[in-house]
PDB file of C-alpha atoms and ligand atoms in Angstrom:
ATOM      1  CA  UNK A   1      20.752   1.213 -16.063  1.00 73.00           C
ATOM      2  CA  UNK A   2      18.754   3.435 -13.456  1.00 83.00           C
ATOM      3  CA  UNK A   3      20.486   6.567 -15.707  1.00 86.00           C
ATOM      4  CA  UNK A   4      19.097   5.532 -18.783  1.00 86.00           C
ATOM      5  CA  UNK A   5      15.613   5.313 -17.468  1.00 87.00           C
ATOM      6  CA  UNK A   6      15.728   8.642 -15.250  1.00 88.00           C
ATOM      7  CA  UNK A   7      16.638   9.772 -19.229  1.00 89.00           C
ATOM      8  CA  UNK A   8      13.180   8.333 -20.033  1.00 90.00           C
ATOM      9  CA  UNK A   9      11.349   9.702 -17.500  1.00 92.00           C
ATOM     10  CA  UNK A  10      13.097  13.276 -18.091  1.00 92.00           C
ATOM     11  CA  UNK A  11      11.826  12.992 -21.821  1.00 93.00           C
ATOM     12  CA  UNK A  12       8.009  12.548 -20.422  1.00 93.00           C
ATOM     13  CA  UNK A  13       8.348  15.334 -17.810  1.00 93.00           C
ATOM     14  CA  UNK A  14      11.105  17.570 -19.193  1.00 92.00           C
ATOM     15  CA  UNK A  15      12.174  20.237 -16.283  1.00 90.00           C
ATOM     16  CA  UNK A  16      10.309  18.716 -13.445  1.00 93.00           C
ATOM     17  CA  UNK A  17      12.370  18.450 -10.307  1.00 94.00           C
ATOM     18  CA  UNK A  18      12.662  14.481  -9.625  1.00 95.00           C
ATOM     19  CA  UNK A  19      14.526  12.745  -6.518  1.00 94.00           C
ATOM     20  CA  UNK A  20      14.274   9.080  -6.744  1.00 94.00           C
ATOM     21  CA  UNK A  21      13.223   7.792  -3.531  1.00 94.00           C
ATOM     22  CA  UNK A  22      12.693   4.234  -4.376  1.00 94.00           C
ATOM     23  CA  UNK A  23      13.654   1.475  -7.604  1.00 93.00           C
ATOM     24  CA  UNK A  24      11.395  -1.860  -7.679  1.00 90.00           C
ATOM     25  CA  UNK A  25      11.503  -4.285 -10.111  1.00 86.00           C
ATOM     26  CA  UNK A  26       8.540  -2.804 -11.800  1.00 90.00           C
ATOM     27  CA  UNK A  27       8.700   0.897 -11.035  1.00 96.00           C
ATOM     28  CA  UNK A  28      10.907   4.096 -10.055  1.00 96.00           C
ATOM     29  CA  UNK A  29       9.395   6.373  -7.541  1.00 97.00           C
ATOM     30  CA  UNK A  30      10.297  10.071  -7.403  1.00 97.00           C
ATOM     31  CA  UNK A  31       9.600  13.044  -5.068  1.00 95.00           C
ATOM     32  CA  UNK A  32       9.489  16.544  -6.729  1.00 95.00           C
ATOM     33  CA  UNK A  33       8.144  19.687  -5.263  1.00 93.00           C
ATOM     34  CA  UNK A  34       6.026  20.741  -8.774  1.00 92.00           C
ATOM     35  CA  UNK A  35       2.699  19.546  -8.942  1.00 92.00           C
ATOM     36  CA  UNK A  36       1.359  19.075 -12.801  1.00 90.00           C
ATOM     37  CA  UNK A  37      -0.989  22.082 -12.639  1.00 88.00           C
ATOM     38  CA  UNK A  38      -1.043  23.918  -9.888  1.00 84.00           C
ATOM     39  CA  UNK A  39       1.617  26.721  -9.512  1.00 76.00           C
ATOM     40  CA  UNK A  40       3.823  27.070  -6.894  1.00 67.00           C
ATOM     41  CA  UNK A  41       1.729  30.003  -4.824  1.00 60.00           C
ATOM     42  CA  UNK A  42      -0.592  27.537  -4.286  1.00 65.00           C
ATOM     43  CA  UNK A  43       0.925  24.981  -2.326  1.00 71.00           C
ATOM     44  CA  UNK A  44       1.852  24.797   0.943  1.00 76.00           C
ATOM     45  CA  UNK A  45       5.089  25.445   2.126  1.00 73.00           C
ATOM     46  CA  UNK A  46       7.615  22.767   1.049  1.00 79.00           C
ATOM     47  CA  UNK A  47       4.934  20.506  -0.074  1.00 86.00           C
ATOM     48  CA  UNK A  48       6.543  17.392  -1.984  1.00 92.00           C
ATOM     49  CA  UNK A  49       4.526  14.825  -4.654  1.00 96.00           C
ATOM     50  CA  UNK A  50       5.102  11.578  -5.620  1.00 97.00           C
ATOM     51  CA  UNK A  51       5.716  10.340  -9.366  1.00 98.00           C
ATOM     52  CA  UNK A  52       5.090   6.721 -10.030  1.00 98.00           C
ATOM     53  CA  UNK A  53       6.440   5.953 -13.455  1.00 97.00           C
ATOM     54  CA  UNK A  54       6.778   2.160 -15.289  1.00 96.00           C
ATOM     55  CA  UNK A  55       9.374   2.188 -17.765  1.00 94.00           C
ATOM     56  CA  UNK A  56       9.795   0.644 -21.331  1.00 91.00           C
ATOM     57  CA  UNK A  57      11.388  -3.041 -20.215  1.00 90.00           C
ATOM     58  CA  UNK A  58      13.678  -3.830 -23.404  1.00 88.00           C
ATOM     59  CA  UNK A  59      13.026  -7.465 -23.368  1.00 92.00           C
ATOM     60  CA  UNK A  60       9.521  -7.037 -24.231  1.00 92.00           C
ATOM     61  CA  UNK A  61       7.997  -6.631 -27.651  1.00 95.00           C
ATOM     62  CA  UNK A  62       7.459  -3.144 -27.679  1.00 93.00           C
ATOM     63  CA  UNK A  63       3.782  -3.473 -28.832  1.00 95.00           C
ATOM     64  CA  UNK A  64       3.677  -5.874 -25.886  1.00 96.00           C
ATOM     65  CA  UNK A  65       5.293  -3.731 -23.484  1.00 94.00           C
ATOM     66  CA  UNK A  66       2.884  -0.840 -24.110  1.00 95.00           C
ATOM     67  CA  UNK A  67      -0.287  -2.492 -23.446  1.00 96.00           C
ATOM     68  CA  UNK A  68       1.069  -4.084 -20.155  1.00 95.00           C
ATOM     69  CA  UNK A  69       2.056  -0.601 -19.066  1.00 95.00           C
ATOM     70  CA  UNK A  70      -1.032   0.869 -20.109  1.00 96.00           C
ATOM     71  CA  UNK A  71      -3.075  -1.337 -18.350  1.00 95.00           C
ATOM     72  CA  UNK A  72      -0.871  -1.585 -15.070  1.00 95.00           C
ATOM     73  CA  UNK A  73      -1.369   2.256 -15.010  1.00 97.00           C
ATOM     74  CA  UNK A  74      -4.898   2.420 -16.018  1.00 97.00           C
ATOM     75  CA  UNK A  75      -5.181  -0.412 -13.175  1.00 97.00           C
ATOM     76  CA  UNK A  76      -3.559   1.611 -10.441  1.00 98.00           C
ATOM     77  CA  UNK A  77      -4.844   4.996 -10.890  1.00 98.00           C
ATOM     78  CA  UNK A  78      -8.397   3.186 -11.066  1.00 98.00           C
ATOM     79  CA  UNK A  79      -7.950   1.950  -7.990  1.00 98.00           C
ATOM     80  CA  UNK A  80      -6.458   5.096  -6.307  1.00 98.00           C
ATOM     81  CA  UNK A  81      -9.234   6.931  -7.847  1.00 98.00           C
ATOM     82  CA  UNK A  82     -12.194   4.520  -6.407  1.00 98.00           C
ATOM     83  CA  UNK A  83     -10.442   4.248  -2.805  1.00 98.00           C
ATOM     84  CA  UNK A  84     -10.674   8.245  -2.810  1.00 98.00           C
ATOM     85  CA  UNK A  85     -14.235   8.294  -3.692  1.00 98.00           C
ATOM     86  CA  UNK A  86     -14.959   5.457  -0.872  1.00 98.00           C
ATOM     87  CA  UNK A  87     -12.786   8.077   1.467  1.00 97.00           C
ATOM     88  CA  UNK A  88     -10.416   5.244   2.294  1.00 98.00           C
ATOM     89  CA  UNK A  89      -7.137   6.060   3.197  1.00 98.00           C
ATOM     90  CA  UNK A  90      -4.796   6.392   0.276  1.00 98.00           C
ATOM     91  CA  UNK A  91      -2.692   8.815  -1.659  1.00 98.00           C
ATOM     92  CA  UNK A  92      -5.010  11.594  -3.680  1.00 97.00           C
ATOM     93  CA  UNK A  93      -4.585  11.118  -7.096  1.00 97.00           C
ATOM     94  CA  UNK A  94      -3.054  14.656  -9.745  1.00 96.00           C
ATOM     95  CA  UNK A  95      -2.809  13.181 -12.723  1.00 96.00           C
ATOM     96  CA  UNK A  96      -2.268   9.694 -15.116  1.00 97.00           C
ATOM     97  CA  UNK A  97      -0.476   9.766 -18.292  1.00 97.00           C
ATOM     98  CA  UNK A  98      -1.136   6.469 -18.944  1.00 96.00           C
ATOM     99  CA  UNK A  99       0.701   5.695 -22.299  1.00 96.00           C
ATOM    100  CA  UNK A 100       3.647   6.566 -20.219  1.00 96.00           C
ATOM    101  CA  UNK A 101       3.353   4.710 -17.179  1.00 97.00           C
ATOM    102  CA  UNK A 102       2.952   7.754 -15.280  1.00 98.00           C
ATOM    103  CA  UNK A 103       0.859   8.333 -12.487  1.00 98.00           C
ATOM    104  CA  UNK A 104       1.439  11.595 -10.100  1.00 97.00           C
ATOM    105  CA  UNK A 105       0.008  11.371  -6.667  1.00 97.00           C
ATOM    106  CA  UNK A 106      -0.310  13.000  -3.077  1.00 96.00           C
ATOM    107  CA  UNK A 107       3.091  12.338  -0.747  1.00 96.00           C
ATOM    108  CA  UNK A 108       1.546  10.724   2.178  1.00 96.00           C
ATOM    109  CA  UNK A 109       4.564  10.255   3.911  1.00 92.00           C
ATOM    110  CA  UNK A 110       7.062  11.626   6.578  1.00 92.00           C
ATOM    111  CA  UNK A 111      10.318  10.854   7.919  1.00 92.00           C
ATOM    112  CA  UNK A 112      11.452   8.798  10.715  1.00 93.00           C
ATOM    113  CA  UNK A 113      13.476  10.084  13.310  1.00 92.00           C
ATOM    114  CA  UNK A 114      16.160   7.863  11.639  1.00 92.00           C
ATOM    115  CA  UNK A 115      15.036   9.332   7.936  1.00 91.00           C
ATOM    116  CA  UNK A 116      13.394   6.498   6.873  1.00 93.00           C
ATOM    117  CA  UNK A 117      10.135   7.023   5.470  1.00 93.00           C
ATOM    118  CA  UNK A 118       6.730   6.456   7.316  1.00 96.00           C
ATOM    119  CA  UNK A 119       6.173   2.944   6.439  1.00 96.00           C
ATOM    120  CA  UNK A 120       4.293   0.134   8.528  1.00 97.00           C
ATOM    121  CA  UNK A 121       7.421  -1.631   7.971  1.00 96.00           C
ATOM    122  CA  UNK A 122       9.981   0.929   8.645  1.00 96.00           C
ATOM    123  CA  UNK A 123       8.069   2.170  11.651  1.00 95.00           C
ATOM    124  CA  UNK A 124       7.618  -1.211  13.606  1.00 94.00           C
ATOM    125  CA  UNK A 125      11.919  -1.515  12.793  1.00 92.00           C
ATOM    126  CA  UNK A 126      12.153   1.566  14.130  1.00 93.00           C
ATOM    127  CA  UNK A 127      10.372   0.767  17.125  1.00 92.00           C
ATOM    128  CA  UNK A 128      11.946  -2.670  17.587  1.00 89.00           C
ATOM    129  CA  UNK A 129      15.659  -1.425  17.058  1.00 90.00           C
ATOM    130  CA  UNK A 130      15.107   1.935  19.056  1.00 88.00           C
ATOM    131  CA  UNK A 131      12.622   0.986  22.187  1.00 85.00           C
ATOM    132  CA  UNK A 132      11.852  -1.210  24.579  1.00 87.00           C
ATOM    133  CA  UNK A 133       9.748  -4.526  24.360  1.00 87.00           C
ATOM    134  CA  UNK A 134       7.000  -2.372  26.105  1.00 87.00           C
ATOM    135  CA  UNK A 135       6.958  -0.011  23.699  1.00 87.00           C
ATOM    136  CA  UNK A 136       7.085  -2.545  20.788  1.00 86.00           C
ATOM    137  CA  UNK A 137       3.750  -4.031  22.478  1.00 88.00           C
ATOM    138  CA  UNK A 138       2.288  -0.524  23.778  1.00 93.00           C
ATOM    139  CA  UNK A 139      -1.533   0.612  23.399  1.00 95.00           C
ATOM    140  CA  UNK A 140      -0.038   2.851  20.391  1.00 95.00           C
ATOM    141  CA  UNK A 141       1.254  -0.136  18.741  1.00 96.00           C
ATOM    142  CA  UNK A 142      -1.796  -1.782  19.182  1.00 97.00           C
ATOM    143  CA  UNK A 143      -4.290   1.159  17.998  1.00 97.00           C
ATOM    144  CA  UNK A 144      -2.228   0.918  14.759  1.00 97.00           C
ATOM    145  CA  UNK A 145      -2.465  -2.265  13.950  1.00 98.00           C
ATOM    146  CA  UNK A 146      -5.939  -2.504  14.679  1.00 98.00           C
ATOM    147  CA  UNK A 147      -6.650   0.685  12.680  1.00 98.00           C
ATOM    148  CA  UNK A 148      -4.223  -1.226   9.305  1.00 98.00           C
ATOM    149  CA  UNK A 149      -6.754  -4.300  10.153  1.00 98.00           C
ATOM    150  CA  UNK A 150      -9.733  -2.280  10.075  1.00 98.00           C
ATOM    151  CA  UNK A 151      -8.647  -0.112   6.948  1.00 98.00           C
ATOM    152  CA  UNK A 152      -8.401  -4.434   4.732  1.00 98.00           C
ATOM    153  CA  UNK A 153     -11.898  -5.033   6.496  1.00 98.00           C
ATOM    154  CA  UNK A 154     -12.979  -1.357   4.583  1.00 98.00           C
ATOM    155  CA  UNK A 155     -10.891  -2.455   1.844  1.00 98.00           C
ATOM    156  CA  UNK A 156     -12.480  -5.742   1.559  1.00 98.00           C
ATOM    157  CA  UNK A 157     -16.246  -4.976   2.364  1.00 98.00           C
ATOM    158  CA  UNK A 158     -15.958  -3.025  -0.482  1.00 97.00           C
ATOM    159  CA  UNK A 159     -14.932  -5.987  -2.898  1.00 98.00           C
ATOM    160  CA  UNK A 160     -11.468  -4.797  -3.185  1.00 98.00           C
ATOM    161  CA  UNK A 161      -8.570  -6.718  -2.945  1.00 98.00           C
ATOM    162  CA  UNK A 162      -4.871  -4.809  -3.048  1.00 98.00           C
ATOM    163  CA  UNK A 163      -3.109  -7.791  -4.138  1.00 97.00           C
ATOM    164  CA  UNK A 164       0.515  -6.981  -2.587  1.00 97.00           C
ATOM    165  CA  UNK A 165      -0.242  -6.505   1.257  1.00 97.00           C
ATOM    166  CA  UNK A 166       2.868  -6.082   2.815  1.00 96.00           C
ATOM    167  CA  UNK A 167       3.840  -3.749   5.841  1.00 97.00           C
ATOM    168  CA  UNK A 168       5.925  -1.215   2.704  1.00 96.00           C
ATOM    169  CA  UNK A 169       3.107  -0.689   1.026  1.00 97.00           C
ATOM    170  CA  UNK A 170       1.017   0.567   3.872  1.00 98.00           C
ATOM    171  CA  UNK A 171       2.211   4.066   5.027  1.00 98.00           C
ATOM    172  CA  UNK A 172       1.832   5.652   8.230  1.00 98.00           C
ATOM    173  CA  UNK A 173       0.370   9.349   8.441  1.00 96.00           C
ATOM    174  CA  UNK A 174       0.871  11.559  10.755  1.00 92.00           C
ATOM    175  CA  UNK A 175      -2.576  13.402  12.229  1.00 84.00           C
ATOM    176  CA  UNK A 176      -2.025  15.769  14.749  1.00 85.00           C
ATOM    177  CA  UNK A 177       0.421  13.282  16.394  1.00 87.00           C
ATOM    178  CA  UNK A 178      -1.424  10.226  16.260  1.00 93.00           C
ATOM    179  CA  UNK A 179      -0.307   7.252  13.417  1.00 96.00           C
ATOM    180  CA  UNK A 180      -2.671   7.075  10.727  1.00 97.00           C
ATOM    181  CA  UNK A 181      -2.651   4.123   8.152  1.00 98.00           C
ATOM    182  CA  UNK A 182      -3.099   4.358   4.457  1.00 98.00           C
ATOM    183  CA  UNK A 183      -2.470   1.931   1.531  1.00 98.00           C
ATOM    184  CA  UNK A 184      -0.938   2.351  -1.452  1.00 98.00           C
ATOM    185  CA  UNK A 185       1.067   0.446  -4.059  1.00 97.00           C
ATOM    186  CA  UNK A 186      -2.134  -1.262  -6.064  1.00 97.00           C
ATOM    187  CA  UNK A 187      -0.422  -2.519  -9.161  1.00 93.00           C
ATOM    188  CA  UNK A 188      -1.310  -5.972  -8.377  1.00 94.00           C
ATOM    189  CA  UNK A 189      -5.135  -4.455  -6.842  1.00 97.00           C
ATOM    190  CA  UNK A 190      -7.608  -6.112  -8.690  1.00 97.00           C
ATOM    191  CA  UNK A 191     -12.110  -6.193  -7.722  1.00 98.00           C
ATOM    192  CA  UNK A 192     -13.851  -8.881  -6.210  1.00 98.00           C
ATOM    193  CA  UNK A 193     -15.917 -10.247  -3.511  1.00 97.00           C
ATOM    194  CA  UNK A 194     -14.617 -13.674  -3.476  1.00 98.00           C
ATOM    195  CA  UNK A 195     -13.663 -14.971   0.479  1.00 98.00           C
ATOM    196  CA  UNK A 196     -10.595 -16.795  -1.110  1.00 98.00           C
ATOM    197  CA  UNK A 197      -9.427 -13.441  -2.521  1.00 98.00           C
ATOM    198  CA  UNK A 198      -9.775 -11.768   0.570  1.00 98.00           C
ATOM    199  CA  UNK A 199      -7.938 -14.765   2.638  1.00 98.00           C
ATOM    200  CA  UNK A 200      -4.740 -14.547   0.614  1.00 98.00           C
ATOM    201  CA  UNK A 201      -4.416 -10.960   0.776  1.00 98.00           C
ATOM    202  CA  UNK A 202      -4.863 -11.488   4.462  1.00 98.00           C
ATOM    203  CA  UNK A 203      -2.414 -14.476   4.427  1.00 98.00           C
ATOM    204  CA  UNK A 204       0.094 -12.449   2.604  1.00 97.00           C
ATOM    205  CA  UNK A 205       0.279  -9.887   5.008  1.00 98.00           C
ATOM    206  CA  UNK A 206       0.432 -12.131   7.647  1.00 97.00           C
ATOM    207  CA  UNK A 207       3.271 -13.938   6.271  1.00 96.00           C
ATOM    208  CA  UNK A 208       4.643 -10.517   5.709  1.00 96.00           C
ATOM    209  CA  UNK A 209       4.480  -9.608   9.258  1.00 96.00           C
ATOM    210  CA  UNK A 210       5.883 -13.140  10.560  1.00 94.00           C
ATOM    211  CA  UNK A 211       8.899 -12.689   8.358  1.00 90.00           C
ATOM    212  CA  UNK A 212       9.850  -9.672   9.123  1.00 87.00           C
ATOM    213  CA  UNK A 213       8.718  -8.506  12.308  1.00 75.00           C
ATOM    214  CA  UNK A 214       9.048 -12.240  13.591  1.00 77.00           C
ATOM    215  CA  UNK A 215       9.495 -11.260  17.460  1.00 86.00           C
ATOM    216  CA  UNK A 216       6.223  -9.633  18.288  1.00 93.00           C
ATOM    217  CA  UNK A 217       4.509 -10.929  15.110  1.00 95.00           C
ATOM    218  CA  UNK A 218       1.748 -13.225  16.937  1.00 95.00           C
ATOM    219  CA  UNK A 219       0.179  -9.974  18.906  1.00 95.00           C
ATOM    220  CA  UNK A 220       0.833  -7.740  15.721  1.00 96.00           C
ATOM    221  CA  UNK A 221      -0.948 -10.072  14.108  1.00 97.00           C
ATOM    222  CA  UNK A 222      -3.942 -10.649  16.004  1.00 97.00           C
ATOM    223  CA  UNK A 223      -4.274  -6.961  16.683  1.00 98.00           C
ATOM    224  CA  UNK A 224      -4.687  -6.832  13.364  1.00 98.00           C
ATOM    225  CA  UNK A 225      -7.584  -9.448  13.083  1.00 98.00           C
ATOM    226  CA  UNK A 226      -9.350  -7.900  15.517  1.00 98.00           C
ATOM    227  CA  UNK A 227      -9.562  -4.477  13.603  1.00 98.00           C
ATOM    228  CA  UNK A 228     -10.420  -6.483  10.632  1.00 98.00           C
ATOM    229  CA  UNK A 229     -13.452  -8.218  12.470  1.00 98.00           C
ATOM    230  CA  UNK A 230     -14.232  -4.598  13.504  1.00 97.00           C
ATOM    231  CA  UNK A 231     -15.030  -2.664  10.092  1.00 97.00           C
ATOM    232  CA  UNK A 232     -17.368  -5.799   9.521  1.00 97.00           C
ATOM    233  CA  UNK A 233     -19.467  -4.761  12.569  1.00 96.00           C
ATOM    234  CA  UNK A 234     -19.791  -1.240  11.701  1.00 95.00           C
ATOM    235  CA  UNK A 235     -23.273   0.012  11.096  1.00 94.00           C
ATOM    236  CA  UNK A 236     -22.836   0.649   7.337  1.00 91.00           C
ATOM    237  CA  UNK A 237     -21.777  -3.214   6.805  1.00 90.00           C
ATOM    238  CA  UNK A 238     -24.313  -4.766   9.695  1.00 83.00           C
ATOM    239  CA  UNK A 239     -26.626  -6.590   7.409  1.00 86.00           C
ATOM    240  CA  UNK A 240     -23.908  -8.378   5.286  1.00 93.00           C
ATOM    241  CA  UNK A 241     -20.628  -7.646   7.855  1.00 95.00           C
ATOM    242  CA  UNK A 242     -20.926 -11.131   9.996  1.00 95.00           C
ATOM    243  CA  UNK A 243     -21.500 -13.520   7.262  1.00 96.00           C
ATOM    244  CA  UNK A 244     -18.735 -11.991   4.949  1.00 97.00           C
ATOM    245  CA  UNK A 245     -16.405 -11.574   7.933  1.00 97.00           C
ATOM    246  CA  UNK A 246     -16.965 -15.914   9.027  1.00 97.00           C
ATOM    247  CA  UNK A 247     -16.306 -16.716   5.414  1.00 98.00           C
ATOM    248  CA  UNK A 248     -13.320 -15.135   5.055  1.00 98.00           C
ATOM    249  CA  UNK A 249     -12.079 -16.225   8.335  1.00 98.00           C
ATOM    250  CA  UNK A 250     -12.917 -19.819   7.643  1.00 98.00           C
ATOM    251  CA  UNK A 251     -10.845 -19.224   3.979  1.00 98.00           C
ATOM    252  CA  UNK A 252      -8.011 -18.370   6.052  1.00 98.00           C
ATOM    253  CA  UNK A 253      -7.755 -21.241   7.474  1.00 97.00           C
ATOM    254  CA  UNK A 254      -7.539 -23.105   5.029  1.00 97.00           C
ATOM    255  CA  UNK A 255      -4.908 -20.647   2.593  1.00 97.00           C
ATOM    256  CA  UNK A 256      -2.477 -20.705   5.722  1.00 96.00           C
ATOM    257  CA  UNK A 257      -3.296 -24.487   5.891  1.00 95.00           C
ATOM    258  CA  UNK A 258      -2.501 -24.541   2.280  1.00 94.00           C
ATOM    259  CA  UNK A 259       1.027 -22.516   3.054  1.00 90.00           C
ATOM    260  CA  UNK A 260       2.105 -24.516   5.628  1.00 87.00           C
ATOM    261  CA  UNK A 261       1.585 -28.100   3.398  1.00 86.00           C
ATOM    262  CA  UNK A 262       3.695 -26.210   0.859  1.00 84.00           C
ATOM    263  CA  UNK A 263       6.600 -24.903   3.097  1.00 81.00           C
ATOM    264  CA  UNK A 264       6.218 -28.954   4.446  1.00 81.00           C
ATOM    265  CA  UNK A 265       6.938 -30.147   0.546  1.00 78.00           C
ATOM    266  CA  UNK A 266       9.833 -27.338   0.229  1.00 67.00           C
TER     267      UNK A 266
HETATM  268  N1  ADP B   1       2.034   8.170  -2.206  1.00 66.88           N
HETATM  269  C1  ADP B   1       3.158   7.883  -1.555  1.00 66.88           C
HETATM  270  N2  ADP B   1       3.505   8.581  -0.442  1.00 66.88           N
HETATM  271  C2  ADP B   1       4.664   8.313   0.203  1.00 66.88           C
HETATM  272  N3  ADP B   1       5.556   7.376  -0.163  1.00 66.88           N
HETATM  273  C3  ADP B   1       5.261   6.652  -1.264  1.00 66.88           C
HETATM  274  C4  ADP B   1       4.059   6.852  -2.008  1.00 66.88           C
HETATM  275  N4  ADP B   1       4.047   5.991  -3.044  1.00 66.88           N
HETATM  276  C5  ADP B   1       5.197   5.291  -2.951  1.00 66.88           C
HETATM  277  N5  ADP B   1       5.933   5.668  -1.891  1.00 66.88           N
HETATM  278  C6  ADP B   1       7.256   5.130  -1.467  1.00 66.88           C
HETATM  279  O1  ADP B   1       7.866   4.473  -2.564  1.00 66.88           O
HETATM  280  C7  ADP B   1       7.981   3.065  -2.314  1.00 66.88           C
HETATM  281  C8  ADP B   1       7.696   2.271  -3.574  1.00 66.88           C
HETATM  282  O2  ADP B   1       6.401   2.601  -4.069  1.00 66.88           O
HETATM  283  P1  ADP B   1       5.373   1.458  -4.504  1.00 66.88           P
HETATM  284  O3  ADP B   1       4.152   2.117  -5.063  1.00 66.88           O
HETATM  285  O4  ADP B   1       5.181   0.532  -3.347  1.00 66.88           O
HETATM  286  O5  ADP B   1       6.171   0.779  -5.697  1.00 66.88           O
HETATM  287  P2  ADP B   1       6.749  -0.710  -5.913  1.00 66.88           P
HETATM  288  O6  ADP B   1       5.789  -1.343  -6.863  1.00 66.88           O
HETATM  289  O7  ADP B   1       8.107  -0.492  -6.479  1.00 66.88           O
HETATM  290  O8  ADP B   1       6.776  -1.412  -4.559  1.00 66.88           O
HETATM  291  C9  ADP B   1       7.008   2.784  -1.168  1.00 66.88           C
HETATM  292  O9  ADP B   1       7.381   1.676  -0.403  1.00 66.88           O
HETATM  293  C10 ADP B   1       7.065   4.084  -0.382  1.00 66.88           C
HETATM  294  O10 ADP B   1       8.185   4.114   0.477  1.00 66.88           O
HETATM  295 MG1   MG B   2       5.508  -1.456  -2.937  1.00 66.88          MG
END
């Protein structure tokens, strides 16, 4: 199956260098070392790019099936393209083809000491599997939490909402040796202002973090929604931060109200 549609991406992009470095249900991801217009000289050394592509899916009416990839691309590199005009952390975007579900992006990524790429998720694993409970609950930890919770409050005080907030789709960069969040992954990113928007995205991650980082999860956590409640009081939010920031908080309540009723009914 994954063959036939490395066959359809190699008909798009015929002799680009692809490495698949991830399969979801609703995309392939691939690293290559050629970027779509800028020759080789150019780059720096051993500089890799990502390729996002969204194949056909043969159950769908084909007509069907192109305008939902169409739009899912359009969506994405929309989104990509106003979080790099806001200058918030994200992957640059190259280039969209987006009658083929192809979007080619900046490689924000590095590797693990164990290989595994940079990943919120992958990193606190790393830490939990490799170090000690201090270092699972050191400053560093903390700083990065509170720097993914203040990147949603950017995210959010500018009425966008990524829609799929779990600790994959945020990726650590590395800055002169200091961990560096950035989002990516906005498929499901979609524009609004409303508090009950921003509460489930914040109640997703949350649930994210519970699940799988379930022994530290409670300080992760409320790291996190104390860098959140910080982007709200920076001076370029002031007038509007505190009253957006209570709203949302009070929404929360009630969506993880809401998920615990559920998880009560089965
Ligand atoms: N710009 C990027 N830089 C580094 N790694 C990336 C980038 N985009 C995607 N990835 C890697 O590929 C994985 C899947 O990409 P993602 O956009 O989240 O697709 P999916 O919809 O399948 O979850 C990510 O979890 C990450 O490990
Ligand atoms: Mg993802």
């Amino acid at each position: 199956m994954t063959e036939k549609i490395i066959l359809q991406v190699q008909k798009h992009l015929p002799n680009i260098d692809l490495d698949i470095i991830s399969q979801g249900a609703e995309a392939l991801v691939f690293q290559t070392k050629t970027h779509p217009y800028c020759s080789n000289p150019y780059l720096k050394n051993n500089q890799k790019f990502i390729i996002k592509f969204r194949p056909s899916k043969p159950y769908r009416h084909p007509k069907i099936d192109f305008q939902i990839t169409k739009s899912r691309t359009i969506g994405e590199a929309k989104f990509i393209y106003k979080l790099n005009k806001l200058g918030l952390p994200s992957p640059s975007l190259i280039s969209c083809d987006f009658n083929n579900g192809i979007i080619w992006m900046e490689n924000l990524g590095i590797n693990l000491p164990n290989g595994n790429v940079s990943s919120f998720k992958n990193w606190l694993w790393y830490l939990e599997k490799n170090e000690s409970i201090e270092d699972c609950t050191s400053a560093e930890v903390e700083e990065v939490c509170f720097k993914v919770g203040q990147l949603i409050g950017k995210l959010h005080l500018n009425e966008m909402i990524h829609g799929d907030l779990t600790t994959s789709n945020i990726i650590l960069t590395d800055d002169s040796n200091k961990w560096d969040p950035a989002l990516i992954d906005f498929g499901l990113s979609t524009f609004s202002g409303l508090a009950e928007d921003k509460a489930v995205d914040l109640y997703v991650l949350e649930r994210a973090i519970t699940s799988t980082h379930s022994v530290f999860a409670e300080k992760y956590n409320s790291w996190l929604l104390e860098g959140y409640k910080s982007a709200h009081e920076l001076k370029e939010f002031k007038k509007i931060g505190k009253k957006k920031y209570d709203e949302t908080i009070k929404r929360l309540e009630d969506v993880r109200l809401r998920g615990r009723k559920r998880s009560m009914l089965g």
